[in-house]
């Protein structure tokens, strides 16, 4: 039987585990605060930001939101960032990507106070992660590690093939999984659009992580019997549904399920974990800034 790894259930456990820590911080007069910043009015980004605020409310994190006009100069966004860096009630914040074309996203990331960078994208935090001393693990890779742990997948000595080398998923996940650590110690292959014979790389793996953004790129023929499959992709494809589309992953679920020992569904796999780990990082940020010790799940 193939195990379907239930991201909603694991995320719910993480959120429950955070509630005690949040109350400990609140009792110490330091309720965690997360801000979201949205420049422009991209509907998908608005949805993501709304979900993050709702998640905060559910667990007792104070949520704040700042809208910046999409046509405003970069300096307006930079002023907002400077304000959040100085605001003691904001322990962490995210600037929702993508930002408008006239804004340099790298410049945005560099301006975020690294101790409030709950996305874990600031170069200082990236460097710390690579050096094995992570302050904030980026939410999606950290969520994937938690999913593997929940499915009792020990990565030590395993061959892991990651398809995708983005700064937010593929690269940080590869760096986490090669760490000399209980949730690392894997041998990692990172694939991308120039990789030759992708199927050979995925068939050689004990664990395949697909983070590509190409609907159903990885199918059962590219997997060996017993592989653990983590599907990060969220792709809208036209479908005869009320909304006119459906969400599919980067893995063709039906054929992959036949080969996999465990697999994440889309939706309901990695997505809820990304959201839960943002809450985790916010609580960690508050704990460090307020010097209040808490147990993290
Ligand atoms: P990016 O577009 O930043 O990166 C995609 C990567 O896939 C690139 O490294 C690219 O290679 C590689 N790639 C593209 N086509 C191929 C191909 N045919 N064969 C092999 N590699 C290929 O994507 P993200 O990492 O931001 O996101 C990936 C997917 O995950 C998306 O569907 C996104 O929506 C989803 N996502 C889901 C999250 C969640 O919480 N569930 C969180 C984050 C992302 P190259 O570098 O050469 O261009």
Short mmCIF file of C-alpha atoms and ligand atoms in Angstrom, two decimals:
data_model
loop_
_atom_site.label_atom_id
_atom_site.label_comp_id
_atom_site.label_asym_id
_atom_site.label_seq_id
_atom_site.Cartn_x
_atom_site.Cartn_y
_atom_site.Cartn_z
CA UNK A 1 0.00 0.00 0.00
CA UNK A 2 1.27 3.45 -0.87
CA UNK A 3 1.17 5.89 2.03
CA UNK A 4 -0.46 9.19 1.15
CA UNK A 5 1.41 11.74 3.24
CA UNK A 6 -1.24 14.02 4.73
CA UNK A 7 0.18 17.55 4.81
CA UNK A 8 -2.97 18.98 6.37
CA UNK A 9 -2.66 16.62 9.34
CA UNK A 10 1.06 17.25 9.87
CA UNK A 11 0.57 21.02 9.53
CA UNK A 12 -2.23 20.87 12.06
CA UNK A 13 0.07 19.09 14.55
CA UNK A 14 2.72 21.79 14.05
CA UNK A 15 0.16 24.54 14.61
CA UNK A 16 -1.08 22.82 17.77
CA UNK A 17 2.52 22.52 18.95
CA UNK A 18 3.04 26.25 18.40
CA UNK A 19 0.04 27.29 20.47
CA UNK A 20 1.77 26.66 23.82
CA UNK A 21 4.83 28.59 22.72
CA UNK A 22 2.66 31.50 21.57
CA UNK A 23 0.85 31.62 24.92
CA UNK A 24 4.18 31.50 26.79
CA UNK A 25 5.33 34.49 24.76
CA UNK A 26 2.01 36.31 25.25
CA UNK A 27 2.21 35.72 29.03
CA UNK A 28 5.64 37.35 28.94
CA UNK A 29 4.07 40.39 27.21
CA UNK A 30 5.50 39.44 23.83
CA UNK A 31 2.73 38.05 21.64
CA UNK A 32 4.38 37.19 18.29
CA UNK A 33 3.57 39.58 15.43
CA UNK A 34 3.82 38.83 11.71
CA UNK A 35 3.41 41.42 8.97
CA UNK A 36 2.71 40.82 5.30
CA UNK A 37 3.62 43.39 2.68
CA UNK A 38 1.95 43.35 -0.72
CA UNK A 39 3.05 45.67 -3.51
CA UNK A 40 0.48 45.75 -6.31
CA UNK A 41 -2.79 43.88 -6.61
CA UNK A 42 -1.94 40.48 -8.08
CA UNK A 43 -5.00 38.32 -7.19
CA UNK A 44 -2.97 35.15 -6.42
CA UNK A 45 -0.66 37.15 -4.12
CA UNK A 46 -3.69 38.66 -2.39
CA UNK A 47 -5.03 35.17 -1.76
CA UNK A 48 -1.70 34.02 -0.30
CA UNK A 49 -1.49 37.05 1.96
CA UNK A 50 -5.08 36.56 3.16
CA UNK A 51 -4.33 32.92 3.98
CA UNK A 52 -1.24 33.90 5.97
CA UNK A 53 -3.25 36.41 8.00
CA UNK A 54 -5.98 33.87 8.67
CA UNK A 55 -3.37 31.31 9.78
CA UNK A 56 -1.98 33.86 12.25
CA UNK A 57 -5.38 34.57 13.75
CA UNK A 58 -6.06 30.86 14.23
CA UNK A 59 -2.97 30.31 16.36
CA UNK A 60 -2.91 33.64 18.23
CA UNK A 61 -0.19 35.44 16.30
CA UNK A 62 -0.87 39.18 15.85
CA UNK A 63 -1.12 39.83 12.10
CA UNK A 64 -0.45 43.13 10.36
CA UNK A 65 -0.69 44.03 6.71
CA UNK A 66 0.74 46.82 4.58
CA UNK A 67 -0.35 47.50 0.99
CA UNK A 68 2.00 49.41 -1.27
CA UNK A 69 0.76 50.86 -4.56
CA UNK A 70 2.02 48.75 -7.46
CA UNK A 71 3.03 51.88 -9.42
CA UNK A 72 4.85 53.54 -6.52
CA UNK A 73 8.64 53.96 -6.69
CA UNK A 74 10.83 51.31 -5.03
CA UNK A 75 11.60 53.80 -2.27
CA UNK A 76 8.02 53.54 -0.98
CA UNK A 77 8.47 49.82 -0.46
CA UNK A 78 11.91 50.39 1.08
CA UNK A 79 10.40 52.93 3.52
CA UNK A 80 7.79 50.34 4.54
CA UNK A 81 10.56 47.79 5.11
CA UNK A 82 12.57 50.25 7.21
CA UNK A 83 9.46 50.93 9.30
CA UNK A 84 8.88 47.22 9.93
CA UNK A 85 12.55 46.73 10.81
CA UNK A 86 12.14 49.41 13.52
CA UNK A 87 8.75 48.27 14.83
CA UNK A 88 9.18 46.22 18.05
CA UNK A 89 5.71 44.67 17.67
CA UNK A 90 6.68 43.07 14.36
CA UNK A 91 8.86 40.03 15.02
CA UNK A 92 8.81 38.82 11.44
CA UNK A 93 7.50 39.87 8.06
CA UNK A 94 7.38 38.79 4.48
CA UNK A 95 7.31 40.82 1.29
CA UNK A 96 5.01 38.83 -0.97
CA UNK A 97 6.66 37.85 -4.27
CA UNK A 98 6.50 38.66 -7.10
CA UNK A 99 7.12 42.37 -6.73
CA UNK A 100 6.42 44.66 -9.73
CA UNK A 101 9.03 44.58 -12.51
CA UNK A 102 10.50 48.00 -11.65
CA UNK A 103 11.47 46.77 -8.16
CA UNK A 104 14.66 44.74 -7.66
CA UNK A 105 13.58 41.80 -5.48
CA UNK A 106 17.17 41.06 -4.42
CA UNK A 107 17.45 44.62 -3.14
CA UNK A 108 14.18 44.11 -1.25
CA UNK A 109 15.50 40.96 0.46
CA UNK A 110 18.77 42.62 1.43
CA UNK A 111 16.88 45.41 3.24
CA UNK A 112 14.92 43.05 5.50
CA UNK A 113 16.37 42.83 9.02
CA UNK A 114 17.82 39.28 9.00
CA UNK A 115 16.42 38.64 12.49
CA UNK A 116 12.90 39.37 11.12
CA UNK A 117 13.42 37.52 7.82
CA UNK A 118 10.96 34.68 8.47
CA UNK A 119 11.13 33.61 4.81
CA UNK A 120 14.82 32.88 5.37
CA UNK A 121 15.82 34.53 2.07
CA UNK A 122 18.26 37.23 3.32
CA UNK A 123 21.87 36.45 2.24
CA UNK A 124 22.95 36.31 5.89
CA UNK A 125 20.33 33.64 6.60
CA UNK A 126 21.18 31.74 3.41
CA UNK A 127 24.84 31.76 4.44
CA UNK A 128 24.04 30.54 7.93
CA UNK A 129 21.93 27.72 6.52
CA UNK A 130 24.71 26.60 4.17
CA UNK A 131 27.18 26.77 7.09
CA UNK A 132 24.98 24.44 9.13
CA UNK A 133 23.83 27.11 11.58
CA UNK A 134 20.41 28.04 10.21
CA UNK A 135 18.50 30.83 11.94
CA UNK A 136 15.33 30.43 9.85
CA UNK A 137 14.90 27.46 7.54
CA UNK A 138 12.92 28.59 4.48
CA UNK A 139 9.33 27.46 4.93
CA UNK A 140 8.85 25.03 2.04
CA UNK A 141 12.10 23.05 2.50
CA UNK A 142 11.58 22.95 6.25
CA UNK A 143 8.02 21.74 5.70
CA UNK A 144 9.31 18.99 3.41
CA UNK A 145 11.74 17.85 6.12
CA UNK A 146 8.85 17.68 8.57
CA UNK A 147 6.77 15.67 6.09
CA UNK A 148 9.62 13.19 5.59
CA UNK A 149 9.99 12.87 9.36
CA UNK A 150 6.24 12.27 9.74
CA UNK A 151 6.41 9.49 7.14
CA UNK A 152 9.39 7.99 9.06
CA UNK A 153 11.72 8.54 6.11
CA UNK A 154 15.27 8.63 7.44
CA UNK A 155 17.33 10.57 4.88
CA UNK A 156 20.68 9.36 6.22
CA UNK A 157 22.60 7.65 3.41
CA UNK A 158 19.66 7.97 1.00
CA UNK A 159 19.86 9.24 -2.57
CA UNK A 160 17.59 12.25 -2.94
CA UNK A 161 16.91 13.79 -6.34
CA UNK A 162 15.48 17.30 -6.31
CA UNK A 163 14.03 18.55 -9.59
CA UNK A 164 14.29 22.35 -9.54
CA UNK A 165 17.05 24.67 -8.30
CA UNK A 166 15.11 27.75 -7.21
CA UNK A 167 16.33 29.94 -4.35
CA UNK A 168 13.16 29.22 -2.37
CA UNK A 169 12.85 25.43 -2.74
CA UNK A 170 15.48 23.41 -4.60
CA UNK A 171 18.69 25.09 -3.43
CA UNK A 172 17.84 25.47 0.28
CA UNK A 173 16.37 21.95 0.44
CA UNK A 174 19.55 20.51 -1.10
CA UNK A 175 21.63 22.42 1.43
CA UNK A 176 19.52 21.21 4.34
CA UNK A 177 19.56 17.57 3.25
CA UNK A 178 23.36 17.43 2.87
CA UNK A 179 23.96 18.81 6.38
CA UNK A 180 25.67 16.53 8.84
CA UNK A 181 22.51 16.28 10.90
CA UNK A 182 19.83 13.79 11.88
CA UNK A 183 17.42 15.22 9.30
CA UNK A 184 20.17 15.49 6.66
CA UNK A 185 23.05 13.16 5.77
CA UNK A 186 21.56 12.47 2.33
CA UNK A 187 23.36 12.29 -1.00
CA UNK A 188 21.62 14.92 -3.09
CA UNK A 189 21.33 15.41 -6.84
CA UNK A 190 19.84 18.72 -7.98
CA UNK A 191 18.28 18.80 -11.47
CA UNK A 192 17.12 21.73 -13.60
CA UNK A 193 16.09 22.62 -17.14
CA UNK A 194 19.56 21.80 -18.55
CA UNK A 195 19.77 18.39 -16.90
CA UNK A 196 20.24 15.58 -19.38
CA UNK A 197 18.22 12.40 -18.91
CA UNK A 198 16.13 13.51 -15.96
CA UNK A 199 14.52 10.06 -15.75
CA UNK A 200 17.87 8.46 -15.04
CA UNK A 201 18.41 10.84 -12.09
CA UNK A 202 14.93 10.27 -10.65
CA UNK A 203 15.04 6.48 -11.14
CA UNK A 204 18.29 6.36 -9.14
CA UNK A 205 16.71 8.09 -6.16
CA UNK A 206 15.20 6.81 -2.91
CA UNK A 207 13.41 10.15 -2.53
CA UNK A 208 12.28 12.42 -5.39
CA UNK A 209 11.25 16.01 -4.75
CA UNK A 210 9.62 17.79 -7.69
CA UNK A 211 9.68 21.61 -7.50
CA UNK A 212 9.50 22.63 -11.11
CA UNK A 213 6.28 24.40 -12.02
CA UNK A 214 5.63 22.07 -14.99
CA UNK A 215 2.37 20.14 -14.61
CA UNK A 216 2.90 16.38 -14.16
CA UNK A 217 6.50 16.43 -15.42
CA UNK A 218 7.49 13.44 -13.27
CA UNK A 219 5.51 10.27 -13.98
CA UNK A 220 5.63 6.67 -12.83
CA UNK A 221 8.01 5.64 -15.63
CA UNK A 222 10.62 7.94 -14.06
CA UNK A 223 10.43 6.24 -10.66
CA UNK A 224 11.70 3.03 -9.15
CA UNK A 225 9.45 0.83 -7.02
CA UNK A 226 9.41 2.07 -3.42
CA UNK A 227 10.46 5.68 -4.02
CA UNK A 228 9.21 8.40 -1.67
CA UNK A 229 7.74 11.23 -3.76
CA UNK A 230 7.30 14.81 -2.57
CA UNK A 231 5.37 17.01 -5.00
CA UNK A 232 5.88 20.73 -4.41
CA UNK A 233 4.28 21.92 -7.62
CA UNK A 234 1.04 23.88 -7.71
CA UNK A 235 -0.14 24.38 -11.28
CA UNK A 236 -3.48 25.60 -12.57
CA UNK A 237 -4.59 23.64 -15.62
CA UNK A 238 -7.80 24.17 -17.59
CA UNK A 239 -10.52 21.77 -16.49
CA UNK A 240 -14.24 21.28 -16.75
CA UNK A 241 -14.87 22.50 -13.18
CA UNK A 242 -16.86 25.37 -11.72
CA UNK A 243 -13.74 27.55 -11.61
CA UNK A 244 -12.63 26.44 -15.08
CA UNK A 245 -9.37 24.99 -13.78
CA UNK A 246 -7.95 22.45 -11.37
CA UNK A 247 -4.72 22.30 -9.40
CA UNK A 248 -2.17 19.66 -10.34
CA UNK A 249 1.32 19.05 -9.10
CA UNK A 250 4.62 18.53 -10.88
CA UNK A 251 4.05 14.78 -10.51
CA UNK A 252 1.52 12.70 -12.40
CA UNK A 253 -0.14 11.35 -9.29
CA UNK A 254 -1.83 8.21 -10.63
CA UNK A 255 1.18 6.60 -12.31
CA UNK A 256 3.57 7.78 -9.57
CA UNK A 257 1.36 6.39 -6.81
CA UNK A 258 1.67 2.92 -8.37
CA UNK A 259 5.45 2.99 -7.87
CA UNK A 260 5.81 5.10 -4.73
CA UNK A 261 6.02 3.79 -1.17
CA UNK A 262 4.79 7.21 0.00
CA UNK A 263 3.62 10.30 -1.88
CA UNK A 264 2.26 13.77 -1.15
CA UNK A 265 -1.00 14.83 -2.83
CA UNK A 266 -1.68 18.19 -4.48
CA UNK A 267 -3.43 19.96 -2.89
CA UNK A 268 -3.00 18.85 0.74
CA UNK A 269 0.69 17.94 0.76
CA UNK A 270 3.48 20.50 0.83
CA UNK A 271 1.24 23.60 0.62
CA UNK A 272 -0.18 23.48 4.16
CA UNK A 273 3.32 22.79 5.51
CA UNK A 274 4.75 25.94 3.91
CA UNK A 275 2.08 27.95 5.72
CA UNK A 276 2.65 26.20 9.04
CA UNK A 277 6.41 26.73 8.91
CA UNK A 278 5.93 30.47 8.41
CA UNK A 279 4.11 30.50 11.74
CA UNK A 280 6.94 28.41 13.22
CA UNK A 281 9.57 30.93 12.04
CA UNK A 282 7.52 33.83 13.40
CA UNK A 283 7.34 32.21 16.84
CA UNK A 284 11.07 31.47 16.68
CA UNK A 285 11.77 35.10 15.72
CA UNK A 286 9.69 36.38 18.64
CA UNK A 287 11.39 33.98 21.04
CA UNK A 288 14.85 35.16 19.96
CA UNK A 289 14.04 38.87 19.91
CA UNK A 290 12.22 38.83 23.25
CA UNK A 291 14.70 36.42 24.87
CA UNK A 292 11.89 34.12 26.02
CA UNK A 293 12.67 30.39 25.78
CA UNK A 294 9.94 28.26 24.18
CA UNK A 295 9.66 24.68 22.94
CA UNK A 296 9.16 24.51 19.19
CA UNK A 297 7.41 21.52 17.57
P1 LIG B 1 11.02 28.32 -10.20
O1 LIG B 1 10.32 28.65 -11.47
O2 LIG B 1 11.72 29.38 -9.45
O3 LIG B 1 12.08 27.15 -10.49
C1 LIG B 1 11.73 26.06 -11.27
C2 LIG B 1 12.92 25.15 -11.43
O4 LIG B 1 12.54 24.03 -12.24
C3 LIG B 1 14.12 25.80 -12.12
O5 LIG B 1 15.30 25.42 -11.46
C4 LIG B 1 14.07 25.24 -13.53
O6 LIG B 1 15.34 25.10 -14.12
C5 LIG B 1 13.48 23.87 -13.28
N1 LIG B 1 12.84 23.33 -14.47
C6 LIG B 1 11.95 23.94 -15.27
N2 LIG B 1 11.57 23.10 -16.27
C7 LIG B 1 12.25 21.95 -16.10
C8 LIG B 1 12.29 20.72 -16.78
N3 LIG B 1 11.57 20.51 -17.89
N4 LIG B 1 13.11 19.75 -16.31
C9 LIG B 1 13.85 19.95 -15.22
N5 LIG B 1 13.85 21.10 -14.50
C10 LIG B 1 13.06 22.09 -14.95
O7 LIG B 1 9.93 27.57 -9.32
P2 LIG B 1 9.72 27.46 -7.73
O8 LIG B 1 10.79 26.64 -7.11
O9 LIG B 1 9.40 28.79 -7.18
O10 LIG B 1 8.36 26.62 -7.73
C11 LIG B 1 8.26 25.34 -8.30
C12 LIG B 1 6.84 24.85 -8.19
O11 LIG B 1 6.52 24.71 -6.83
C13 LIG B 1 5.77 25.78 -8.76
O12 LIG B 1 4.69 25.01 -9.25
C14 LIG B 1 5.31 26.58 -7.54
O13 LIG B 1 3.99 27.05 -7.69
C15 LIG B 1 5.40 25.52 -6.49
N6 LIG B 1 5.60 26.01 -5.13
C16 LIG B 1 4.78 25.49 -4.18
C17 LIG B 1 4.96 25.83 -2.87
C18 LIG B 1 4.09 25.18 -1.87
O14 LIG B 1 4.08 25.61 -0.74
N7 LIG B 1 3.38 24.12 -2.23
C19 LIG B 1 5.97 26.79 -2.44
C20 LIG B 1 6.83 27.23 -3.52
C21 LIG B 1 6.63 26.85 -4.82
P3 LIG B 1 16.28 26.38 -14.48
O15 LIG B 1 16.86 26.81 -13.18
O16 LIG B 1 17.28 25.80 -15.40
O17 LIG B 1 15.38 27.40 -15.10
#
